[in-house]
mmCIF file of C-alpha atoms in Angstrom:
data_model
loop_
_atom_site.group_PDB
_atom_site.id
_atom_site.type_symbol
_atom_site.label_atom_id
_atom_site.label_comp_id
_atom_site.label_asym_id
_atom_site.label_seq_id
_atom_site.Cartn_x
_atom_site.Cartn_y
_atom_site.Cartn_z
ATOM 1 C CA MET A 1 -4.421 5.649 32.637
ATOM 2 C CA PHE A 2 -6.122 5.967 29.269
ATOM 3 C CA SER A 3 -3.801 5.298 26.407
ATOM 4 C CA VAL A 4 -4.771 6.335 22.779
ATOM 5 C CA ILE A 5 -1.861 4.397 21.438
ATOM 6 C CA ASP A 6 -3.010 1.131 23.029
ATOM 7 C CA ASN A 7 -6.662 1.976 22.170
ATOM 8 C CA TYR A 8 -6.531 3.284 18.601
ATOM 9 C CA GLY A 9 -3.054 2.693 17.501
ATOM 10 C CA GLU A 10 -1.304 -0.240 15.508
ATOM 11 C CA ASP A 11 2.402 -0.740 16.147
ATOM 12 C CA LEU A 12 3.977 -1.616 12.896
ATOM 13 C CA THR A 13 7.182 -2.432 14.523
ATOM 14 C CA LYS A 14 5.644 -5.222 16.264
ATOM 15 C CA LYS A 15 4.143 -6.823 13.300
ATOM 16 C CA SER A 16 5.403 -10.106 11.610
ATOM 17 C CA TYR A 17 6.883 -9.393 8.394
ATOM 18 C CA VAL A 18 7.529 -12.428 6.023
ATOM 19 C CA THR A 19 9.567 -10.169 3.634
ATOM 20 C CA ASN A 20 10.455 -6.227 3.551
ATOM 21 C CA PRO A 21 7.177 -4.898 2.738
ATOM 22 C CA ALA A 22 8.944 -1.906 0.748
ATOM 23 C CA ILE A 23 10.516 -3.745 -1.899
ATOM 24 C CA ALA A 24 12.500 -1.532 -4.486
ATOM 25 C CA ARG A 25 11.801 1.713 -2.329
ATOM 26 C CA ASP A 26 15.236 2.167 -1.120
ATOM 27 C CA GLU A 27 15.682 5.502 -1.960
ATOM 28 C CA GLU A 28 12.273 6.625 -0.446
ATOM 29 C CA ILE A 29 13.089 4.999 2.817
ATOM 30 C CA LYS A 30 16.313 6.577 2.835
ATOM 31 C CA LYS A 31 14.740 10.106 2.322
ATOM 32 C CA LEU A 32 12.255 9.321 5.188
ATOM 33 C CA ILE A 33 14.892 8.412 7.590
ATOM 34 C CA MET A 34 16.691 11.498 6.532
ATOM 35 C CA VAL A 35 13.621 13.956 7.258
ATOM 36 C CA LEU A 36 13.223 12.069 10.482
ATOM 37 C CA LEU A 37 16.761 12.684 11.565
ATOM 38 C CA THR A 38 16.364 16.358 10.868
ATOM 39 C CA PRO A 39 15.331 18.411 13.940
ATOM 40 C CA ASP A 40 11.743 19.834 14.186
ATOM 41 C CA LYS A 41 11.048 18.176 10.868
ATOM 42 C CA SER A 42 8.388 15.406 10.072
ATOM 43 C CA ALA A 43 7.794 13.643 6.939
ATOM 44 C CA LEU A 44 4.897 13.650 4.424
ATOM 45 C CA LEU A 45 4.627 10.902 1.588
ATOM 46 C CA ILE A 46 2.631 12.269 -1.394
ATOM 47 C CA GLY A 47 1.594 10.030 -4.209
ATOM 48 C CA LYS A 48 -1.266 8.466 -6.164
ATOM 49 C CA ALA A 49 -3.604 6.078 -4.301
ATOM 50 C CA GLY A 50 -2.110 2.314 -4.531
ATOM 51 C CA ILE A 51 1.339 3.057 -5.114
ATOM 52 C CA GLY A 52 2.640 2.041 -1.798
ATOM 53 C CA LYS A 53 3.064 4.691 0.503
ATOM 54 C CA THR A 54 1.944 2.559 3.660
ATOM 55 C CA ALA A 55 4.474 0.052 2.367
ATOM 56 C CA ILE A 56 7.213 2.479 2.693
ATOM 57 C CA VAL A 57 6.242 3.160 6.403
ATOM 58 C CA GLU A 58 6.155 -0.415 6.870
ATOM 59 C CA GLY A 59 9.596 -0.897 5.290
ATOM 60 C CA LEU A 60 10.908 1.607 8.009
ATOM 61 C CA SER A 61 9.320 -0.457 10.555
ATOM 62 C CA TYR A 62 10.849 -3.505 9.265
ATOM 63 C CA LEU A 63 14.228 -1.854 9.240
ATOM 64 C CA ILE A 64 13.966 -0.919 12.790
ATOM 65 C CA GLN A 65 12.852 -4.207 13.866
ATOM 66 C CA HIS A 66 16.085 -5.736 12.149
ATOM 67 C CA ASP A 67 18.032 -2.785 13.776
ATOM 68 C CA THR A 68 19.525 -1.806 10.435
ATOM 69 C CA VAL A 69 18.799 2.009 10.668
ATOM 70 C CA PRO A 70 21.109 4.862 12.190
ATOM 71 C CA ASN A 71 21.469 4.666 15.704
ATOM 72 C CA ALA A 72 19.472 7.926 16.368
ATOM 73 C CA ILE A 73 16.303 6.050 15.450
ATOM 74 C CA LYS A 74 17.146 2.380 16.701
ATOM 75 C CA GLY A 75 14.615 1.352 19.356
ATOM 76 C CA TYR A 76 11.868 3.551 17.943
ATOM 77 C CA ARG A 77 8.335 2.449 17.557
ATOM 78 C CA VAL A 78 6.146 3.258 14.611
ATOM 79 C CA VAL A 79 2.544 3.613 15.506
ATOM 80 C CA LYS A 80 -0.044 4.018 12.778
ATOM 81 C CA ILE A 81 -3.298 5.770 13.893
ATOM 82 C CA ASN A 82 -6.302 6.551 11.619
ATOM 83 C CA SER A 83 -7.110 10.231 11.482
ATOM 84 C CA THR A 84 -10.741 9.521 12.071
ATOM 85 C CA SER A 85 -9.889 8.012 15.318
ATOM 86 C CA LEU A 86 -8.412 11.411 16.316
ATOM 87 C CA LEU A 87 -11.950 13.363 16.101
ATOM 88 C CA GLY A 88 -13.381 11.839 19.113
ATOM 89 C CA LYS A 89 -13.610 12.646 22.788
ATOM 90 C CA VAL A 90 -13.201 10.352 25.854
ATOM 91 C CA MET A 91 -14.334 10.570 29.460
ATOM 92 C CA ILE A 92 -11.155 10.746 31.781
ATOM 93 C CA ASN A 93 -12.173 11.221 35.696
ATOM 94 C CA GLY A 94 -15.651 12.732 34.612
ATOM 95 C CA LYS A 95 -14.201 15.036 32.308
ATOM 96 C CA GLU A 96 -14.468 15.016 28.473
ATOM 97 C CA GLU A 97 -11.122 15.024 26.929
ATOM 98 C CA LEU A 98 -10.147 15.375 23.085
ATOM 99 C CA VAL A 99 -8.312 12.341 21.929
ATOM 100 C CA ILE A 100 -5.840 14.209 19.990
ATOM 101 C CA ASN A 101 -4.943 16.328 23.146
ATOM 102 C CA LEU A 102 -4.387 13.019 25.008
ATOM 103 C CA LEU A 103 -2.299 11.453 22.178
ATOM 104 C CA VAL A 104 -0.055 14.530 22.239
ATOM 105 C CA ASN A 105 0.642 14.290 25.922
ATOM 106 C CA GLU A 106 0.993 10.296 25.531
ATOM 107 C CA LEU A 107 3.606 10.857 22.741
ATOM 108 C CA LYS A 108 5.523 13.460 24.777
ATOM 109 C CA SER A 109 6.023 11.382 28.061
ATOM 110 C CA LEU A 110 6.653 8.001 26.203
ATOM 111 C CA GLY A 111 9.318 9.190 23.717
ATOM 112 C CA LYS A 112 10.835 7.268 20.879
ATOM 113 C CA ILE A 113 7.707 6.935 19.030
ATOM 114 C CA ILE A 114 7.084 8.046 15.228
ATOM 115 C CA LEU A 115 3.497 8.688 14.623
ATOM 116 C CA PHE A 116 2.132 7.628 11.168
ATOM 117 C CA ILE A 117 -1.202 9.250 10.118
ATOM 118 C CA ASP A 118 -2.407 8.075 6.906
ATOM 119 C CA GLU A 119 -5.011 10.280 5.191
ATOM 120 C CA VAL A 120 -3.386 13.201 7.008
ATOM 121 C CA HIS A 121 -5.189 15.741 5.028
ATOM 122 C CA THR A 122 -8.272 14.994 6.838
ATOM 123 C CA LEU A 123 -6.923 16.993 10.165
ATOM 124 C CA ILE A 124 -7.039 20.110 8.161
ATOM 125 C CA GLY A 125 -10.369 22.008 9.081
ATOM 126 C CA GLY A 126 -11.575 25.159 7.641
ATOM 127 C CA LYS A 127 -14.315 23.569 5.250
ATOM 128 C CA GLU A 128 -17.934 23.991 5.983
ATOM 129 C CA ASP A 129 -18.525 20.298 6.021
ATOM 130 C CA GLY A 130 -14.929 19.420 7.279
ATOM 131 C CA PRO A 131 -13.588 18.080 10.615
ATOM 132 C CA MET A 132 -12.347 20.306 13.318
ATOM 133 C CA ASP A 133 -9.093 21.561 12.637
ATOM 134 C CA LEU A 134 -6.753 19.036 14.506
ATOM 135 C CA ALA A 135 -3.953 20.135 12.581
ATOM 136 C CA ASN A 136 -3.813 23.224 14.851
ATOM 137 C CA ILE A 137 -3.530 20.898 17.824
ATOM 138 C CA LEU A 138 -0.671 19.265 16.590
ATOM 139 C CA LYS A 139 1.580 22.054 15.255
ATOM 140 C CA PRO A 140 3.041 23.267 18.407
ATOM 141 C CA ALA A 141 4.311 19.475 19.276
ATOM 142 C CA LEU A 142 5.601 19.238 15.800
ATOM 143 C CA ASP A 143 7.279 22.599 15.976
ATOM 144 C CA ARG A 144 9.141 21.798 19.037
ATOM 145 C CA GLY A 145 10.094 18.558 17.813
ATOM 146 C CA ASP A 146 8.158 16.663 20.805
ATOM 147 C CA ILE A 147 6.575 14.593 18.143
ATOM 148 C CA LYS A 148 7.946 12.987 14.938
ATOM 149 C CA ALA A 149 5.411 12.118 12.523
ATOM 150 C CA ILE A 150 4.879 10.643 8.944
ATOM 151 C CA GLY A 151 1.740 11.714 7.359
ATOM 152 C CA ALA A 152 0.518 10.164 3.876
ATOM 153 C CA THR A 153 -1.839 11.602 1.454
ATOM 154 C CA THR A 154 -2.424 11.463 -2.402
ATOM 155 C CA THR A 155 -1.451 14.218 -4.656
ATOM 156 C CA GLU A 156 -4.921 15.351 -5.285
ATOM 157 C CA GLU A 157 -5.765 15.805 -1.538
ATOM 158 C CA TYR A 158 -2.467 17.512 -0.964
ATOM 159 C CA SER A 159 -3.223 20.119 -3.554
ATOM 160 C CA THR A 160 -6.791 20.664 -2.385
ATOM 161 C CA TYR A 161 -6.262 20.558 1.658
ATOM 162 C CA ILE A 162 -2.719 20.547 2.893
ATOM 163 C CA ILE A 163 -1.178 22.958 0.504
ATOM 164 C CA ARG A 164 -3.518 25.801 1.879
ATOM 165 C CA ASP A 165 -2.181 25.548 5.500
ATOM 166 C CA ARG A 166 1.355 26.738 5.177
ATOM 167 C CA ALA A 167 1.661 26.580 8.954
ATOM 168 C CA PHE A 168 1.160 22.895 9.262
ATOM 169 C CA LEU A 169 3.062 22.263 6.080
ATOM 170 C CA ARG A 170 6.172 23.945 7.316
ATOM 171 C CA ARG A 171 6.525 21.246 9.777
ATOM 172 C CA PHE A 172 6.908 18.683 6.997
ATOM 173 C CA GLU A 173 9.371 17.783 4.391
ATOM 174 C CA LYS A 174 7.588 16.619 1.389
ATOM 175 C CA ILE A 175 8.665 13.233 -0.018
ATOM 176 C CA GLU A 176 7.378 12.610 -3.582
ATOM 177 C CA VAL A 177 6.454 8.783 -4.256
ATOM 178 C CA SER A 178 6.161 7.701 -7.908
ATOM 179 C CA GLU A 179 4.520 4.911 -9.412
ATOM 180 C CA PRO A 180 7.029 2.113 -10.156
ATOM 181 C CA ASP A 181 7.394 1.094 -13.777
ATOM 182 C CA GLU A 182 6.626 -2.427 -15.277
ATOM 183 C CA LYS A 183 10.109 -3.939 -14.577
ATOM 184 C CA THR A 184 10.150 -2.749 -10.824
ATOM 185 C CA THR A 185 6.426 -3.890 -10.336
ATOM 186 C CA VAL A 186 7.405 -7.448 -11.498
ATOM 187 C CA GLU A 187 10.113 -7.452 -8.757
ATOM 188 C CA ILE A 188 7.849 -5.950 -6.210
ATOM 189 C CA LEU A 189 5.309 -8.862 -7.090
ATOM 190 C CA TYR A 190 7.875 -11.602 -7.386
ATOM 191 C CA LYS A 191 9.570 -10.852 -4.184
ATOM 192 C CA SER A 192 6.160 -10.375 -2.394
ATOM 193 C CA LEU A 193 5.238 -13.976 -3.199
ATOM 194 C CA PRO A 194 6.408 -15.374 0.061
ATOM 195 C CA ARG A 195 4.252 -13.041 2.011
ATOM 196 C CA ILE A 196 1.154 -13.816 -0.269
ATOM 197 C CA GLU A 197 2.074 -17.683 0.188
ATOM 198 C CA ALA A 198 2.456 -17.403 3.951
ATOM 199 C CA GLN A 199 -0.902 -15.675 4.250
ATOM 200 C CA THR A 200 -2.960 -18.107 1.652
ATOM 201 C CA GLY A 201 -1.193 -21.259 2.764
ATOM 202 C CA ILE A 202 -0.550 -22.223 -1.105
ATOM 203 C CA LYS A 203 2.219 -21.696 -3.440
ATOM 204 C CA MET A 204 2.907 -20.720 -7.064
ATOM 205 C CA LYS A 205 3.264 -23.846 -8.928
ATOM 206 C CA TYR A 206 6.303 -23.504 -11.220
ATOM 207 C CA ASN A 207 10.018 -22.464 -11.170
ATOM 208 C CA GLU A 208 11.365 -18.972 -11.012
ATOM 209 C CA TYR A 209 11.367 -18.657 -14.443
ATOM 210 C CA VAL A 210 7.802 -19.703 -15.068
ATOM 211 C CA ASN A 211 6.473 -17.844 -12.189
ATOM 212 C CA THR A 212 8.150 -14.542 -13.389
ATOM 213 C CA MET A 213 6.487 -15.102 -16.965
ATOM 214 C CA LEU A 214 3.386 -15.355 -15.156
ATOM 215 C CA ILE A 215 3.865 -12.060 -13.188
ATOM 216 C CA GLU A 216 5.028 -10.434 -16.149
ATOM 217 C CA SER A 217 1.695 -11.136 -17.874
ATOM 218 C CA ILE A 218 -0.100 -9.801 -14.690
ATOM 219 C CA VAL A 219 1.731 -6.467 -14.757
ATOM 220 C CA SER A 220 1.579 -5.948 -18.745
ATOM 221 C CA ALA A 221 -2.260 -6.735 -18.498
ATOM 222 C CA THR A 222 -2.548 -3.801 -15.730
ATOM 223 C CA SER A 223 -0.430 -1.300 -17.563
ATOM 224 C CA GLU A 224 -1.602 2.290 -17.571
ATOM 225 C CA PHE A 225 -4.047 2.496 -20.590
ATOM 226 C CA LYS A 226 -5.796 -0.710 -19.852
ATOM 227 C CA ARG A 227 -6.779 0.092 -16.418
ATOM 228 C CA VAL A 228 -10.533 1.203 -15.478
ATOM 229 C CA TYR A 229 -9.935 4.781 -14.451
ATOM 230 C CA GLY A 230 -11.109 5.569 -10.868
ATOM 231 C CA LEU A 231 -10.478 2.171 -9.380
ATOM 232 C CA ALA A 232 -7.132 3.175 -7.516
ATOM 233 C CA ALA A 233 -5.476 1.491 -10.495
ATOM 234 C CA MET A 234 -1.819 2.190 -10.037
ATOM 235 C CA TYR A 235 1.218 0.032 -9.931
ATOM 236 C CA PRO A 236 1.757 -1.943 -7.718
ATOM 237 C CA ASP A 237 -1.723 -2.033 -6.269
ATOM 238 C CA VAL A 238 -3.557 -2.898 -9.449
ATOM 239 C CA ALA A 239 -1.144 -5.615 -10.377
ATOM 240 C CA PHE A 240 -1.501 -7.064 -6.663
ATOM 241 C CA SER A 241 -5.123 -7.422 -7.150
ATOM 242 C CA VAL A 242 -4.976 -9.551 -10.081
ATOM 243 C CA LEU A 243 -2.115 -11.758 -8.600
ATOM 244 C CA SER A 244 -4.400 -12.133 -5.258
ATOM 245 C CA ALA A 245 -7.385 -12.950 -7.435
ATOM 246 C CA ALA A 246 -5.245 -15.880 -8.929
ATOM 247 C CA PHE A 247 -4.492 -16.959 -5.454
ATOM 248 C CA SER A 248 -8.524 -16.851 -4.714
ATOM 249 C CA GLN A 249 -9.189 -18.827 -7.777
ATOM 250 C CA ALA A 250 -6.941 -21.859 -6.657
ATOM 251 C CA LEU A 251 -8.139 -21.599 -3.078
ATOM 252 C CA TYR A 252 -11.694 -21.707 -4.303
ATOM 253 C CA GLN A 253 -10.785 -24.887 -6.161
ATOM 254 C CA ASN A 254 -9.039 -26.257 -2.977
ATOM 255 C CA LYS A 255 -5.867 -26.652 -4.877
ATOM 256 C CA PRO A 256 -2.366 -26.406 -2.974
ATOM 257 C CA PHE A 257 -0.892 -24.461 -5.755
ATOM 258 C CA VAL A 258 -1.576 -21.686 -8.248
ATOM 259 C CA ASP A 259 -0.991 -22.547 -11.720
ATOM 260 C CA VAL A 260 -1.243 -20.872 -15.350
ATOM 261 C CA LEU A 261 -5.240 -21.438 -15.482
ATOM 262 C CA ASP A 262 -5.498 -19.486 -12.488
ATOM 263 C CA VAL A 263 -3.609 -16.444 -13.323
ATOM 264 C CA TYR A 264 -5.482 -16.605 -16.719
ATOM 265 C CA ASN A 265 -8.786 -16.661 -15.085
ATOM 266 C CA ALA A 266 -7.786 -13.843 -12.728
ATOM 267 C CA ILE A 267 -6.816 -11.431 -15.673
ATOM 268 C CA LYS A 268 -10.083 -12.592 -17.374
ATOM 269 C CA ASN A 269 -12.019 -11.715 -14.290
ATOM 270 C CA SER A 270 -10.443 -8.421 -13.234
ATOM 271 C CA LYS A 271 -12.747 -5.396 -12.802
ATOM 272 C CA ARG A 272 -9.762 -3.112 -12.797
ATOM 273 C CA ILE A 273 -8.957 -3.778 -16.730
ATOM 274 C CA TYR A 274 -11.136 -2.642 -19.743
ATOM 275 C CA PRO A 275 -12.889 -5.596 -21.352
ATOM 276 C CA ASP A 276 -11.103 -4.876 -24.795
ATOM 277 C CA SER A 277 -7.859 -4.866 -23.084
ATOM 278 C CA ILE A 278 -8.599 -8.089 -21.125
ATOM 279 C CA ILE A 279 -9.307 -9.706 -24.542
ATOM 280 C CA LYS A 280 -6.219 -8.748 -25.980
ATOM 281 C CA GLU A 281 -3.983 -9.629 -22.927
ATOM 282 C CA LEU A 282 -5.665 -12.858 -22.877
ATOM 283 C CA ASN A 283 -4.781 -13.550 -26.667
ATOM 284 C CA ALA A 284 -1.055 -12.758 -25.869
ATOM 285 C CA PHE A 285 -1.198 -14.872 -22.805
ATOM 286 C CA ARG A 286 -2.372 -18.091 -24.726
ATOM 287 C CA GLU A 287 0.620 -17.330 -27.588
ATOM 288 C CA LYS A 288 3.016 -16.842 -24.710
ATOM 289 C CA PHE A 289 2.262 -20.173 -23.052
ATOM 290 C CA LYS A 290 1.254 -22.032 -26.017
ATOM 291 C CA ASP A 291 4.158 -24.583 -25.893
ATOM 292 C CA PHE A 292 4.110 -24.746 -22.081
ATOM 293 C CA CYS A 293 0.483 -25.529 -21.829
ATOM 294 C CA LEU A 294 1.117 -28.178 -24.624
ATOM 295 C CA GLU A 295 3.614 -29.632 -22.525
ATOM 296 C CA GLN A 296 1.505 -29.661 -19.371
ATOM 297 C CA ASN A 297 -1.528 -30.670 -21.045
ATOM 298 C CA ILE A 298 -3.380 -27.323 -20.161
ATOM 299 C CA THR A 299 -6.179 -25.713 -21.962
ATOM 300 C CA LEU A 300 -6.755 -22.173 -21.987
ATOM 301 C CA PRO A 301 -10.143 -21.664 -23.496
ATOM 302 C CA ILE A 302 -10.661 -18.717 -25.781
ATOM 303 C CA VAL A 303 -12.798 -15.909 -24.296
ATOM 304 C CA THR A 304 -15.048 -13.444 -26.004
ATOM 305 C CA ILE A 305 -15.613 -9.870 -25.292
ATOM 306 C CA ASP A 306 -19.390 -10.820 -24.360
ATOM 307 C CA GLU A 307 -18.058 -13.177 -21.754
ATOM 308 C CA VAL A 308 -16.014 -10.499 -20.170
ATOM 309 C CA GLU A 309 -18.490 -7.991 -20.157
ATOM 310 C CA ASN A 310 -21.064 -10.093 -18.625
ATOM 311 C CA ASN A 311 -19.088 -11.897 -16.102
ATOM 312 C CA GLU A 312 -20.387 -11.130 -12.603
ATOM 313 C CA GLU A 313 -17.724 -12.738 -10.853
ATOM 314 C CA ASN A 314 -15.346 -10.367 -8.929
ATOM 315 C CA TYR A 315 -12.442 -11.946 -7.050
#
């Protein structure tokens, strides 16, 4: 028997999580659970790209793993399927079948599955160059409550595609996901360090106080008006990109830790920060860590705007 879930799905409740993926998103997860507990309703996460909509769904999966959810959804599986996978057809016993039809039937037969569809707006048809209207196939099952689903899309795609399909929208309860502030983003990055350290095999070098200062510098360097427009530059994603680059710097040099210089260079080489903002942030960084660098015998080189603009390295 052909299984769409086994072939195209990713079971988020079977992933190994070093930490809760949805740090500082307790309120959004509570809203998500409340919607899923509501008969005949599914959830729709809406927010800018890069603010952690998928992390919220992984956070729910993490809580299900640890049995810290209401009894009504204990034992559920959260299965992520890319919307593009649902566009295809497969041959079953010599007959061509739509993948989405097979998925609906499989979900009804299995039970205790929450379907997560990222970029759910791509299911909405009606455009000359758009996909077939897969949403119409899902509507009856969503309406009867045969399927529980979580959709995610950006604010722009919601306004352009989903809001015009009122029938599809009625099956969903909208949950707005806002961009975290700077303080919360620092918390998210710091509490995510164990995951990044486990993935890379190296650690941040210093104590909690210094490591927090380094993360604060990253978050400051990636605040709203310093970001290059159009590169999915939102907290926490834009700050994560610089933190990850610092780990890449250290790995490239075969170092067992990430130090001040790695973070400094990650800010310097970032393609998501405007060059003039990079210069200002590097100047502030040198001043902030001046005494620390003297103690540690570390030299942070002065960087010119030409170096930043001409820098072709992109970590």
